[in-house]
Coordinates of C-alpha atoms and ligand atoms in Angstrom, one line a residue:
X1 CA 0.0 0.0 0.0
X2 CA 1.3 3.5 -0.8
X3 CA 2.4 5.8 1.9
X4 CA 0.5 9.0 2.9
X5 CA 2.2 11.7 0.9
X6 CA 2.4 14.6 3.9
X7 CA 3.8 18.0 3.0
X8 CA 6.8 19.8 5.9
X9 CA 6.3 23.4 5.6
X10 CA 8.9 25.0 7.8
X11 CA 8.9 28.6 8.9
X12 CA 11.7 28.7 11.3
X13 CA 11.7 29.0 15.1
X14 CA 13.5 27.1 17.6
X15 CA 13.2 23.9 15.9
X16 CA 14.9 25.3 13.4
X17 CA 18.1 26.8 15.0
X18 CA 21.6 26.7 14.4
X19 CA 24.5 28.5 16.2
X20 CA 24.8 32.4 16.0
X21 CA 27.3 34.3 17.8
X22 CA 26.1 34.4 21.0
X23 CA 23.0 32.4 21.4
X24 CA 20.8 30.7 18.8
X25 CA 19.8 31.7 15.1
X26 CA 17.0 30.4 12.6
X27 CA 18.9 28.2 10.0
X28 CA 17.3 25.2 9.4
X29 CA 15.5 24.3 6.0
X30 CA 12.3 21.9 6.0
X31 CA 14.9 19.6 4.3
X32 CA 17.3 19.4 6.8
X33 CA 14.4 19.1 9.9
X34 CA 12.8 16.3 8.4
X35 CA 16.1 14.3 7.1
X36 CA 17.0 14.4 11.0
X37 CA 14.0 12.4 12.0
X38 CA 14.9 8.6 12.1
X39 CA 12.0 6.8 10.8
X40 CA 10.1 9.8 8.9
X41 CA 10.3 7.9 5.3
X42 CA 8.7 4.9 7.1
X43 CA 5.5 6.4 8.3
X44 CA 4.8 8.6 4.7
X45 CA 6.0 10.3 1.7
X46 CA 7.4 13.7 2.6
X47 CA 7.9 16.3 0.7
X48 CA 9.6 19.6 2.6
X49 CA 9.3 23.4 1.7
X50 CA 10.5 25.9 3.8
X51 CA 8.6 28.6 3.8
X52 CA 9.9 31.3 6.2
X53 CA 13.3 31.3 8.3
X54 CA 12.4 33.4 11.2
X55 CA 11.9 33.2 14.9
X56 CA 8.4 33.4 15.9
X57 CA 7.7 36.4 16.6
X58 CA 8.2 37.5 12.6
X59 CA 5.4 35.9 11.9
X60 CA 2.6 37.1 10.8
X61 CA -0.9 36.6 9.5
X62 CA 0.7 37.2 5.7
X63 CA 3.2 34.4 6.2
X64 CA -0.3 32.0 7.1
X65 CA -2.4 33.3 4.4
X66 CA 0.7 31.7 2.6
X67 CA 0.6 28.9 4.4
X68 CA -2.9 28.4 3.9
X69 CA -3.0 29.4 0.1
X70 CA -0.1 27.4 -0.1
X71 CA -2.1 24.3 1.0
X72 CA -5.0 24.8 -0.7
X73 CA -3.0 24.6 -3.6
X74 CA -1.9 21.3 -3.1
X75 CA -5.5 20.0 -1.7
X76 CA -6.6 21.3 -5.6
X77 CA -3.9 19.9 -7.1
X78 CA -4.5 16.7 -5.5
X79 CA -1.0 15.6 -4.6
X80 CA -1.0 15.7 -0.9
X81 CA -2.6 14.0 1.5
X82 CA -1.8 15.9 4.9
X83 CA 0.0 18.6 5.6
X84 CA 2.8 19.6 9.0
X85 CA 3.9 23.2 9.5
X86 CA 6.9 23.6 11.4
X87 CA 7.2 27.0 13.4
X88 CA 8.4 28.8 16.4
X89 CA 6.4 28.2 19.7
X90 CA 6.2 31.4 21.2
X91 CA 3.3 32.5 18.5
X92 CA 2.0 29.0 17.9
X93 CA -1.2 29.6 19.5
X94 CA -2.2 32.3 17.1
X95 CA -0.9 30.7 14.0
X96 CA -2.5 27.7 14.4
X97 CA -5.7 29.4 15.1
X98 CA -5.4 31.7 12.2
X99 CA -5.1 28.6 10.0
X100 CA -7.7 27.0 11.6
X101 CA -9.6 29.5 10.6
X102 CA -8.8 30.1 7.1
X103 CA -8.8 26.6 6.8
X104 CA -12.8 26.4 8.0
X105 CA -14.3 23.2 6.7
X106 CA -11.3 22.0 4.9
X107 CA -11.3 18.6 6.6
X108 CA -7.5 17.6 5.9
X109 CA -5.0 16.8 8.5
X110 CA -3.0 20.3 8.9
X111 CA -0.9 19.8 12.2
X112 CA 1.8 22.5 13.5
X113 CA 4.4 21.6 15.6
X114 CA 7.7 23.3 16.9
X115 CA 10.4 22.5 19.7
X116 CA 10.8 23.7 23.3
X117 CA 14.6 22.5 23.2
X118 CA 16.8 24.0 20.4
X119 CA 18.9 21.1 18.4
X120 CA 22.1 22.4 20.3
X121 CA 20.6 21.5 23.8
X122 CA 20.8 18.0 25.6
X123 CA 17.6 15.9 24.2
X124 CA 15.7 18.3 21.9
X125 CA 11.9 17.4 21.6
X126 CA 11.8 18.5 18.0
X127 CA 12.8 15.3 15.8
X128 CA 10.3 13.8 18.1
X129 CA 7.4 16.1 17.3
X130 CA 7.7 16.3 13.5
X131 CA 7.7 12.3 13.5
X132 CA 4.5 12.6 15.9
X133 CA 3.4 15.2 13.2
X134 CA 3.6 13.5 10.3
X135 CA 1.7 10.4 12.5
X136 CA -0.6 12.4 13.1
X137 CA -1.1 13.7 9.4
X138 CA -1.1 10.0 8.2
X139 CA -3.5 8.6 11.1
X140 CA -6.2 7.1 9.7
X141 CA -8.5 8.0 12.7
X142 CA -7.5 12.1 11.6
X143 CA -7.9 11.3 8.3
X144 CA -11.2 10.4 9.1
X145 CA -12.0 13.2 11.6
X146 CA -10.6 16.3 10.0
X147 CA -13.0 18.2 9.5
X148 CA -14.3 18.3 13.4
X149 CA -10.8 17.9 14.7
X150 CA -9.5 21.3 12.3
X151 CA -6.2 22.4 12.7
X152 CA -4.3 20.3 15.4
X153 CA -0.9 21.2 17.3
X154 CA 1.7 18.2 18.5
X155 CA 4.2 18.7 21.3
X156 CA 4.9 16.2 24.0
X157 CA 3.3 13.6 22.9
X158 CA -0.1 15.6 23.0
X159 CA -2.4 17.0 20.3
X160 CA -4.3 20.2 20.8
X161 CA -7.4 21.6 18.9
X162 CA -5.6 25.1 17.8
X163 CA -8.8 27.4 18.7
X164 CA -8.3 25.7 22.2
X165 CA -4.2 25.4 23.0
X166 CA -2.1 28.2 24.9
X167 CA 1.6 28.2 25.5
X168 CA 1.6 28.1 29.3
X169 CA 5.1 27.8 30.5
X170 CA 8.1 29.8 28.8
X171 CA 10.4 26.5 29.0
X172 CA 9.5 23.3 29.6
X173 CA 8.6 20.3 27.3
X174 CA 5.1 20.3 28.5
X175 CA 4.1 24.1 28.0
X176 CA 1.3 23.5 26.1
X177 CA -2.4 23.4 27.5
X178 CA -5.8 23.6 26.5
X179 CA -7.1 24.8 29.7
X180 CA -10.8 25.0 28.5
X181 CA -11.2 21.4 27.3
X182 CA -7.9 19.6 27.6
X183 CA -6.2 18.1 24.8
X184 CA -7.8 16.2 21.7
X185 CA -5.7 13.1 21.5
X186 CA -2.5 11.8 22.6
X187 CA 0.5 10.3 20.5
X188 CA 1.5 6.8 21.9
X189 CA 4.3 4.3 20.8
X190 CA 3.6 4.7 16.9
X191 CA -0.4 5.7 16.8
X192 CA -2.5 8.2 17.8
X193 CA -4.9 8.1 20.0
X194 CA -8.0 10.4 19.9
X195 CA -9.4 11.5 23.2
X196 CA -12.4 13.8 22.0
X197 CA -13.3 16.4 19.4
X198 CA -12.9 20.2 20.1
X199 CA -16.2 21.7 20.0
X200 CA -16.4 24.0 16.7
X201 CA -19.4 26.0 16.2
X202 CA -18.0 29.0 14.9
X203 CA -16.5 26.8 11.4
X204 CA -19.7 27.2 9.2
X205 CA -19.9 31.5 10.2
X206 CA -16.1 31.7 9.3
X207 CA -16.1 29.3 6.1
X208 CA -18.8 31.5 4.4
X209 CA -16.8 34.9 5.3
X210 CA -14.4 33.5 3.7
X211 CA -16.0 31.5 0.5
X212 CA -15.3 33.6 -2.8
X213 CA -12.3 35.7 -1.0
X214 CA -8.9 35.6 -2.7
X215 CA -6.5 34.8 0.0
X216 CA -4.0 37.2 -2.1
X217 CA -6.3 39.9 -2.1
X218 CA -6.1 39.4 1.9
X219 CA -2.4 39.8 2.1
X220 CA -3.1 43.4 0.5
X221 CA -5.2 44.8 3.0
X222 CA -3.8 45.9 6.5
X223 CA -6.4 46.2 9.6
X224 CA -4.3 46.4 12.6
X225 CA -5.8 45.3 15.9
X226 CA -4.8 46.5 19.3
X227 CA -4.9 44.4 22.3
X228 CA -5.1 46.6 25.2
X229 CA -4.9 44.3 29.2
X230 CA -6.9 45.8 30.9
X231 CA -5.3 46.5 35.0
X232 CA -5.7 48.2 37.9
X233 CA -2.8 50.3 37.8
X234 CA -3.4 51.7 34.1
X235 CA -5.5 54.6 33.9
X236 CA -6.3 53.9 30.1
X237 CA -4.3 56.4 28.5
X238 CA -4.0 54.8 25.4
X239 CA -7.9 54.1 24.9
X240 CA -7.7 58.0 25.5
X241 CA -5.5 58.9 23.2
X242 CA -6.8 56.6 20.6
X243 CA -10.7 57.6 21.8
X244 CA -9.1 61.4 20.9
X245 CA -7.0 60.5 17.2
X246 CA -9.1 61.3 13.8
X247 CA -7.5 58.0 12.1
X248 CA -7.5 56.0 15.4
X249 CA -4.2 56.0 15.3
X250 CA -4.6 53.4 12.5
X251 CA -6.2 50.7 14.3
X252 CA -8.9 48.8 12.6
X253 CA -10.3 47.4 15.8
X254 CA -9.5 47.1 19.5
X255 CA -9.7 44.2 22.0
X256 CA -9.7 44.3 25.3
X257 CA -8.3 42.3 27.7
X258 CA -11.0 42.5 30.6
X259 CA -10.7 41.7 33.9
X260 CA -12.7 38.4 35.6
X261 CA -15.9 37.9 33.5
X262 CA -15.3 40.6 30.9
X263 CA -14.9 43.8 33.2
X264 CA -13.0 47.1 32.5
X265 CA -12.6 50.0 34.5
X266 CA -15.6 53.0 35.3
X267 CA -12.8 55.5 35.1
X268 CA -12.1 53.7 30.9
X269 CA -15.7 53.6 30.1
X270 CA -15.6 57.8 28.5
X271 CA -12.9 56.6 25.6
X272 CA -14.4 52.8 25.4
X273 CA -17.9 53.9 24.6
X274 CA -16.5 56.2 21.9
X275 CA -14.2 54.1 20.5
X276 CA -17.1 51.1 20.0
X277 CA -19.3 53.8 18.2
X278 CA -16.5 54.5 15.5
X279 CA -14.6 50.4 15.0
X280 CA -15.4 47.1 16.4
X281 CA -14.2 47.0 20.4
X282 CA -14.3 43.5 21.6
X283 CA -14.0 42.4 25.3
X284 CA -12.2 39.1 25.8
X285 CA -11.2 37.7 29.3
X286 CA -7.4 37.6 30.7
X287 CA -7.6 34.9 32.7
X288 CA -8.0 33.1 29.7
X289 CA -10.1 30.4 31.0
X290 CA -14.2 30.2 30.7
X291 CA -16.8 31.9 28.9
X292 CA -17.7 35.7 29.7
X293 CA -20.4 36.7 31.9
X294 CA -23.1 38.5 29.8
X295 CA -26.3 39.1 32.5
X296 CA -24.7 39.3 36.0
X297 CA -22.9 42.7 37.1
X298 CA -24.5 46.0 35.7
X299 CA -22.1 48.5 37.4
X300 CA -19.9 51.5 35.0
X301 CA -17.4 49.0 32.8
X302 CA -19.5 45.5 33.6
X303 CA -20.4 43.1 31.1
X304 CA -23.7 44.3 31.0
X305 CA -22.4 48.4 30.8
X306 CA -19.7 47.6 28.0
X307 CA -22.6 45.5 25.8
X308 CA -24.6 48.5 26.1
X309 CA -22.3 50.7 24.9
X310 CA -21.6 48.4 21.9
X311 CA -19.0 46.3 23.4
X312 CA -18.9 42.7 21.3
X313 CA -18.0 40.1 23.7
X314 CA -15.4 37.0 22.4
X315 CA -17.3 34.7 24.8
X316 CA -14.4 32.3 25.9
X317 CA -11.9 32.9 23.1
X318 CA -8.6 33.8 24.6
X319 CA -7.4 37.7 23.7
X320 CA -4.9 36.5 21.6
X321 CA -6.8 34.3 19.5
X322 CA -9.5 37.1 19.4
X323 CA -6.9 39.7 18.1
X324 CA -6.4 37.2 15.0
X325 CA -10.2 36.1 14.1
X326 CA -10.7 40.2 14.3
X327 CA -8.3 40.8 11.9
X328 CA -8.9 38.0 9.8
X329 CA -12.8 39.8 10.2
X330 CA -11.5 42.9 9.5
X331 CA -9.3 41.8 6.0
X332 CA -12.3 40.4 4.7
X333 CA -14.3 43.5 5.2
X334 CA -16.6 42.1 7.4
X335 CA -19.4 44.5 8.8
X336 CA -20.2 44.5 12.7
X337 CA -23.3 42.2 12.6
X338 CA -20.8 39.7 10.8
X339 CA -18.0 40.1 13.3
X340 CA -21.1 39.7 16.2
X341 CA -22.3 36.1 14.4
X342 CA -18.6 35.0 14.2
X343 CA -17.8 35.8 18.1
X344 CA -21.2 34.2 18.8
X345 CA -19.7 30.8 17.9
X346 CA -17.2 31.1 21.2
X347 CA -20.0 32.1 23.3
Ligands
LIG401 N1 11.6 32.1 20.3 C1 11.3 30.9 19.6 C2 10.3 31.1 18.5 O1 9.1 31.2 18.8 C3 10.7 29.9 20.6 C4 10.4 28.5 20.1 O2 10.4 28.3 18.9 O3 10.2 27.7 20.9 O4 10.7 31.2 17.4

């Protein structure tokens, strides 16, 4: 029987790195990752491509409209049967949810995977997670739950749902969580084993904002989006000063990071309100864990105040994946009733 033909797309990060001067340096093609994995040509066909050579935080969402263009490509073309991205981990929770979103109703294997332990260091995971990777791409059981599963990401031995995973701890070999529903599946002498399906509803909302757009046309239009953490010891200047700016200081859209159950400041509510009458203001949670509130507290800057004044909540999607779906939202023109059926998916 033929072996599943699995595309390597590599975009750099710590995986990737080779000696600099001082520390460690990006350097490593797709080639050279996947031709130091013992074992790869036995589990599937690979074919690498290295798309990007940077650390992680160069990425951007232009790089994974590339990505995703990139594998829709092959999908039409008919040549591949599952796809790996390779990438720096500090960003991985965004990127993988930004494919996963632009990838809506795909129903491929895409799985994105990276290293906590550069290749210069004593036992680095990454060898290990591009074969678990490219198992996971192959799996049969994937294969036949891609479309629920969406865009997955392997470290440790562990698969993720990317709307769900957040890197949780700036070292170690188990800093990846999904602290809303736990992991999806778990990688296990040489299978996978599925442990549930990440709960979806938002895929059908974001697959027809997407249906008939070019993702080139995407990469031309810019809609920044500022996420502004909310705390105790920040009076809000910014929101000010933005609240005060004729071209809001070139922000397409704000989110904020809101305390407990989606909660800002009495003394921020002046600039907020404005700001939500002139572009989309979402309120997402910081602790980063658990829906939103939306019928509880009705004091100055509550859930109940900031929905009043036009505030969209983001439900339980974590700020940072919020800041991407927005301007993913935003790049596709998207209008504010749109944006409001998209976020209603994470409610
Ligand atoms: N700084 C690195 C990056 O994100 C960290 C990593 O890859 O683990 O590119």
């Amino acid at each position: 029987m033929s072996k599943p033909r699995i595309a390597v797309y590599a975009l750099g990060g710590t995986i990737a790195m080779v000696p600099g001067a001082t520390g460690v340096v990006p350097g490593l093609s797709a080639a050279q990752l996947t031709a130091a994995v013992p074992g790869l040509g036995d589990v599937a066909q690979i074919r690498a491509e290295t798309i990007a050579m940077v650390a992680s935080p160069n990425l951007d969402l232009d790089i994974v409209l590339e990505v995703a263009a990139r594998i829709r490509a092959d999908a039409a073309r008919g040549d591949t049967d599952g796809w790996v991205v390779t990438q720096g981990t500090d960003t991985i929770e965004e990127t993988a949810f930004l494919l996963d979103l632009l990838l809506a109703g795909f129903g491929r294997p895409v799985i994105v995977t990276g290293a906590m332990r550069n290749p210069m260091m004593v036992a680095p995971d990454g060898p290990a997670n591009i074969l678990n990777a490219v198992r996971a791409a192959a799996s049969p059981a994937v294969v036949r739950e891609a479309e629920a599963l969406g865009v997955l990401v392997t470290l440790n031995d562990t698969l993720h749902a990317a709307a769900e995973v957040v890197k949780a701890n700036t070292h170690r070999l188990d800093a990846f969580t999904s602290p809303q529903t736990g992991p999806v599946g778990l990688l296990i002498e040489d299978s996978v084993m599925l442990t549930g399906a990440p709960n979806r509803p938002w895929r059908d909302a974001i697959a027809s904002l997407l249906a008939g757009q070019d993702l080139a046309t995407l990469k031309t239009r810019k809609a920044p989006v500022l996420l502004a953490g909310i705390t105790v010891t920040d009076p809000g200047l910014l929101l000010d000063h933005i609240a005060a700016s004729d071209d809001r200081l070139g922000y397409g859209g704000i989110v904020l990071a809101g305390m407990g159950g989606g909660h800002v400041p009495a003394r921020m509510m002046a600039s907020v309100a404005t700001l939500a009458a002139a572009l989309p203001v979402l309120i997402a949670g910081r602790v980063g864990n658990g829906p939103l509130l939306t019928r509880t507290y009705e004091y100055a800057g509550s859930e109940m105040d900031l929905a009043r004044h036009g505030v969209l909540s983001a439900g339980r999607l974590h700020p940072l994946k919020c800041c991407g779906l927005l301007e993913l939202a935003l790049r596709c023109r998207a209008d504010r009733a749109t944006i409001a059926g998209l976020l209603a998916g994470f409610a």
